[in-house]
Amino acid sequence: MTGGMAVWDCPDFLDLPERDQKPRRVGLTHVLDKGITPPALEALLTQAGDFIDVLKIGWGIAYVDPAVKERVALCNAAGVLVSLGGTLLEVCAAQGRVDELRHWAAGIGVGAIEVSDGLQAMTLDQKTGLVRSLANDFTVFAETGAKDGHAPVVTEKWLAEMEADLAAGASWVIAEGRESGTVGLYHDDGSVRAELVDAIAARLPLDRVIFEAPRKAQQTWLIRRLGAGVNVGNVPLDEVLPLETLRLGLRADTAVTGQVTLR
Amino acid sequence: MTGGMAVWDCPDFLDLPERDQKPRRVGLTHVLDKGITPPALEALLTQAGDFIDVLKIGWGIAYVDPAVKERVALCNAAGVLVSLGGTLLEVCAAQGRVDELRHWAAGIGVGAIEVSDGLQAMTLDQKTGLVRSLANDFTVFAETGAKDGHAPVVTEKWLAEMEADLAAGASWVIAEGRESGTVGLYHDDGSVRAELVDAIAARLPLDRVIFEAPRKAQQTWLIRRLGAGVNVGNVPLDEVLPLETLRLGLRADTAVTGQVTLR
Amino acid sequence: MTGGMAVWDCPDFLDLPERDQKPRRVGLTHVLDKGITPPALEALLTQAGDFIDVLKIGWGIAYVDPAVKERVALCNAAGVLVSLGGTLLEVCAAQGRVDELRHWAAGIGVGAIEVSDGLQAMTLDQKTGLVRSLANDFTVFAETGAKDGHAPVVTEKWLAEMEADLAAGASWVIAEGRESGTVGLYHDDGSVRAELVDAIAARLPLDRVIFEAPRKAQQTWLIRRLGAGVNVGNVPLDEVLPLETLRLGLRADTAVTGQVTLR
């Protein structure tokens, strides 16, 4: 299961779902970084780097973090793709500074950029234009959904936007949930908009979609509905191993047991 | 109060409740580990190891954590007993792999195993059989309560199961609360099932019971009801010192003041 | 913006609100410490020390933390003022041990003490007496508000107490919110008592007031109402950089965009 790791302390006596090794296109774990310190990040990557596919430095954190260059380098060395948050790009777009962002991001080694319209200040054409342009130099994650919980969530509009983003060159589309798990895919109490998830799963290839799901109950719902290989986003940094156990049926929420057989 | 520590920076000018030193049977702090990194664990044990009696590696985290062996060794060196989570044992029981688990756990230095039936797939005889068998090689924590919040909580059934587990060789019984504090001992809003706690306290010796209480309000309730020496379980790793202050009356929730006397 | 830091990795291509450098009197970030380990504290101060003005060791944590002296030294070296929590002083006052506290605090290098009456066991005269006396040797933060969410919140009483505390020599007054953000300034659902904040802002100089605001929604509310330079208290340690982005309009909650201009 965890081929890249030292096998001597990885047990292998249970029958568990198969997990692809990195780099993979399904079963992605996309984590949300709010500015973890470099030593803590290094320790996490050493321990659990094989379980982390993408580290998104949330919103504009990268812009203010004096350690950002060091942190990006740690991720790159561990084979973890670093993405900037979409809000930073949106602010740059509003100020006419997208070129400056591209140049700076490339300079510090960032490999991916999220293109979003969480502030609802762009047309779809402007957004797909950004996707197309940035995809020349970066892996692009294109996000759909507003940051404001009061914004209407219209399924058909989401699907059309996701298809347009993929057509424009996005590697993955991301379905919005925020750090809180209370907007976009979720009602304000955190419960899942099941019909929206089902519509996305019916229309789009699941290896091109990442569902933001910061809460355990949301991750559990997705794994039960779409399988252990669902791509999960905005995972808190201290929930990487817990999510892995949810995928593998090693936590009560997803464990499947028949009659117990003792021997 | 904290005799094992360097006394030069431990103040001693307040009248506070007495606390037993480790190893102790009451006033236990049993923490829930979700995969903390080895450097962070080492730092925590150096700072607060005297306040941690048991570290439970939750559910199946131990099985997927590449650093588990290193982490167990750090705990053993600090005099902190490591327990595996009960769900891991339940999955092994369902797959007929209990012997493999025992062998592996002993090999990496784990000293304790939690025997639970959170998935509700065993008979009581099967569970006490596991307790009896595992108690030959490990300290056994036997847990009572379902992981599913919809499962009925029947006081008399809990008491009988706890008594059977102790008779079968469990060192302590654990009353379920999960990481969330919303099942077992608690209603789904986190409030305490007072009548259940009171019934446990009336029937069982309190030095053999650990009450899972992940939330401050729950810890506060238990300390006020059962005293500073209550055994508290599933404590988050960053709540070890805060719990110690609750026990000692150094936080508003449990502080007792008379009329203020200034001098 | 961040003059004290290495400029080579601090981008500077966006138009953002001005932020004063440390030491400053507005735009303070006052964090709540619950006993972070020394290595984690050192890493945080290295990364984000320029954004942290005051570190409060909450309630009685300092009294039980074996690493407190080491942690205070790390903060002092980084130019971060350390304050003891008010509950510790209240317990000392109730036991007639204020002199012992002063002596011990000075001995380990603590520079500030919070004077509060969260337990509601002092008269206002006793409280201002403590402020006056402690201000000879320490920076004094004087807090107003009860720890108990059932205590009545009377605006005029708060204002009079804050004015009395400033007159007695407090450097700043702190408006209570606790770690939870559910008392004092806030209703029990975490929503802001807007009329109380507005009354404080109308009567007192904002460079002398710190508003406890542990939650993002509360920080957002204050920044929108009172500006990026509002003094924010009880900030969780892992929310220092996120708060900085809120102040600067780099998170959706406070971002201001006009029409997007791409180039």
mmCIF file of N, CA and C in Angstrom, chain A residues 53 64 72 95 98 110 112 119 122 150 159 205 220 223 230-231 258 262:
data_model
loop_
_atom_site.group_PDB
_atom_site.id
_atom_site.type_symbol
_atom_site.label_atom_id
_atom_site.label_comp_id
_atom_site.label_asym_id
_atom_site.label_seq_id
_atom_site.Cartn_x
_atom_site.Cartn_y
_atom_site.Cartn_z
ATOM 1 N N ASP A 53 -0.875 14.988 -1.924
ATOM 2 C CA ASP A 53 -0.618 15.237 -3.338
ATOM 3 C C ASP A 53 -0.414 16.719 -3.625
ATOM 4 N N VAL A 64 2.022 37.046 2.507
ATOM 5 C CA VAL A 64 2.487 37.645 3.765
ATOM 6 C C VAL A 64 3.456 36.754 4.539
ATOM 7 N N VAL A 72 7.883 26.321 0.189
ATOM 8 C CA VAL A 72 7.676 25.769 -1.151
ATOM 9 C C VAL A 72 8.797 24.784 -1.490
ATOM 10 N N GLN A 95 -6.384 44.251 -9.332
ATOM 11 C CA GLN A 95 -5.412 45.360 -9.328
ATOM 12 C C GLN A 95 -4.557 45.378 -10.588
ATOM 13 N N VAL A 98 -1.558 40.544 -12.462
ATOM 14 C CA VAL A 98 -1.426 39.102 -12.673
ATOM 15 C C VAL A 98 -0.019 38.736 -13.167
ATOM 16 N N VAL A 110 6.770 27.882 -7.043
ATOM 17 C CA VAL A 110 5.383 27.408 -6.984
ATOM 18 C C VAL A 110 5.012 26.747 -8.312
ATOM 19 N N ALA A 112 1.772 25.405 -9.074
ATOM 20 C CA ALA A 112 0.353 25.420 -9.445
ATOM 21 C C ALA A 112 -0.330 26.682 -8.937
ATOM 22 N N LEU A 119 -14.940 35.834 -5.337
ATOM 23 C CA LEU A 119 -15.446 37.180 -5.047
ATOM 24 C C LEU A 119 -16.502 37.609 -6.042
ATOM 25 N N MET A 122 -15.580 38.491 -11.746
ATOM 26 C CA MET A 122 -15.154 38.226 -13.123
ATOM 27 C C MET A 122 -16.315 37.672 -13.940
ATOM 28 N N HIS A 150 -24.284 33.273 1.023
ATOM 29 C CA HIS A 150 -25.611 33.711 0.582
ATOM 30 C C HIS A 150 -25.757 33.652 -0.932
ATOM 31 N N LEU A 159 -21.803 23.159 -13.437
ATOM 32 C CA LEU A 159 -21.338 22.156 -14.406
ATOM 33 C C LEU A 159 -20.766 22.829 -15.651
ATOM 34 N N PRO A 205 -15.589 13.695 -15.384
ATOM 35 C CA PRO A 205 -14.736 12.558 -14.998
ATOM 36 C C PRO A 205 -14.186 12.782 -13.582
ATOM 37 N N THR A 220 -16.340 11.557 5.015
ATOM 38 C CA THR A 220 -17.015 10.268 5.137
ATOM 39 C C THR A 220 -18.124 10.134 4.101
ATOM 40 N N ILE A 223 -16.619 9.556 0.601
ATOM 41 C CA ILE A 223 -16.010 8.229 0.438
ATOM 42 C C ILE A 223 -17.096 7.158 0.321
ATOM 43 N N VAL A 230 -11.999 8.985 -4.179
ATOM 44 C CA VAL A 230 -12.453 10.351 -4.421
ATOM 45 C C VAL A 230 -11.326 11.338 -4.083
ATOM 46 N N ASN A 231 -11.251 12.395 -4.877
ATOM 47 C CA ASN A 231 -10.261 13.437 -4.607
ATOM 48 C C ASN A 231 -10.834 14.421 -3.600
ATOM 49 N N GLY A 258 -18.111 -7.800 8.809
ATOM 50 C CA GLY A 258 -19.156 -8.808 8.797
ATOM 51 C C GLY A 258 -19.225 -9.370 10.211
ATOM 52 N N LEU A 262 -13.058 -14.839 15.503
ATOM 53 C CA LEU A 262 -11.881 -14.822 16.366
ATOM 54 C C LEU A 262 -11.097 -16.097 16.137
#
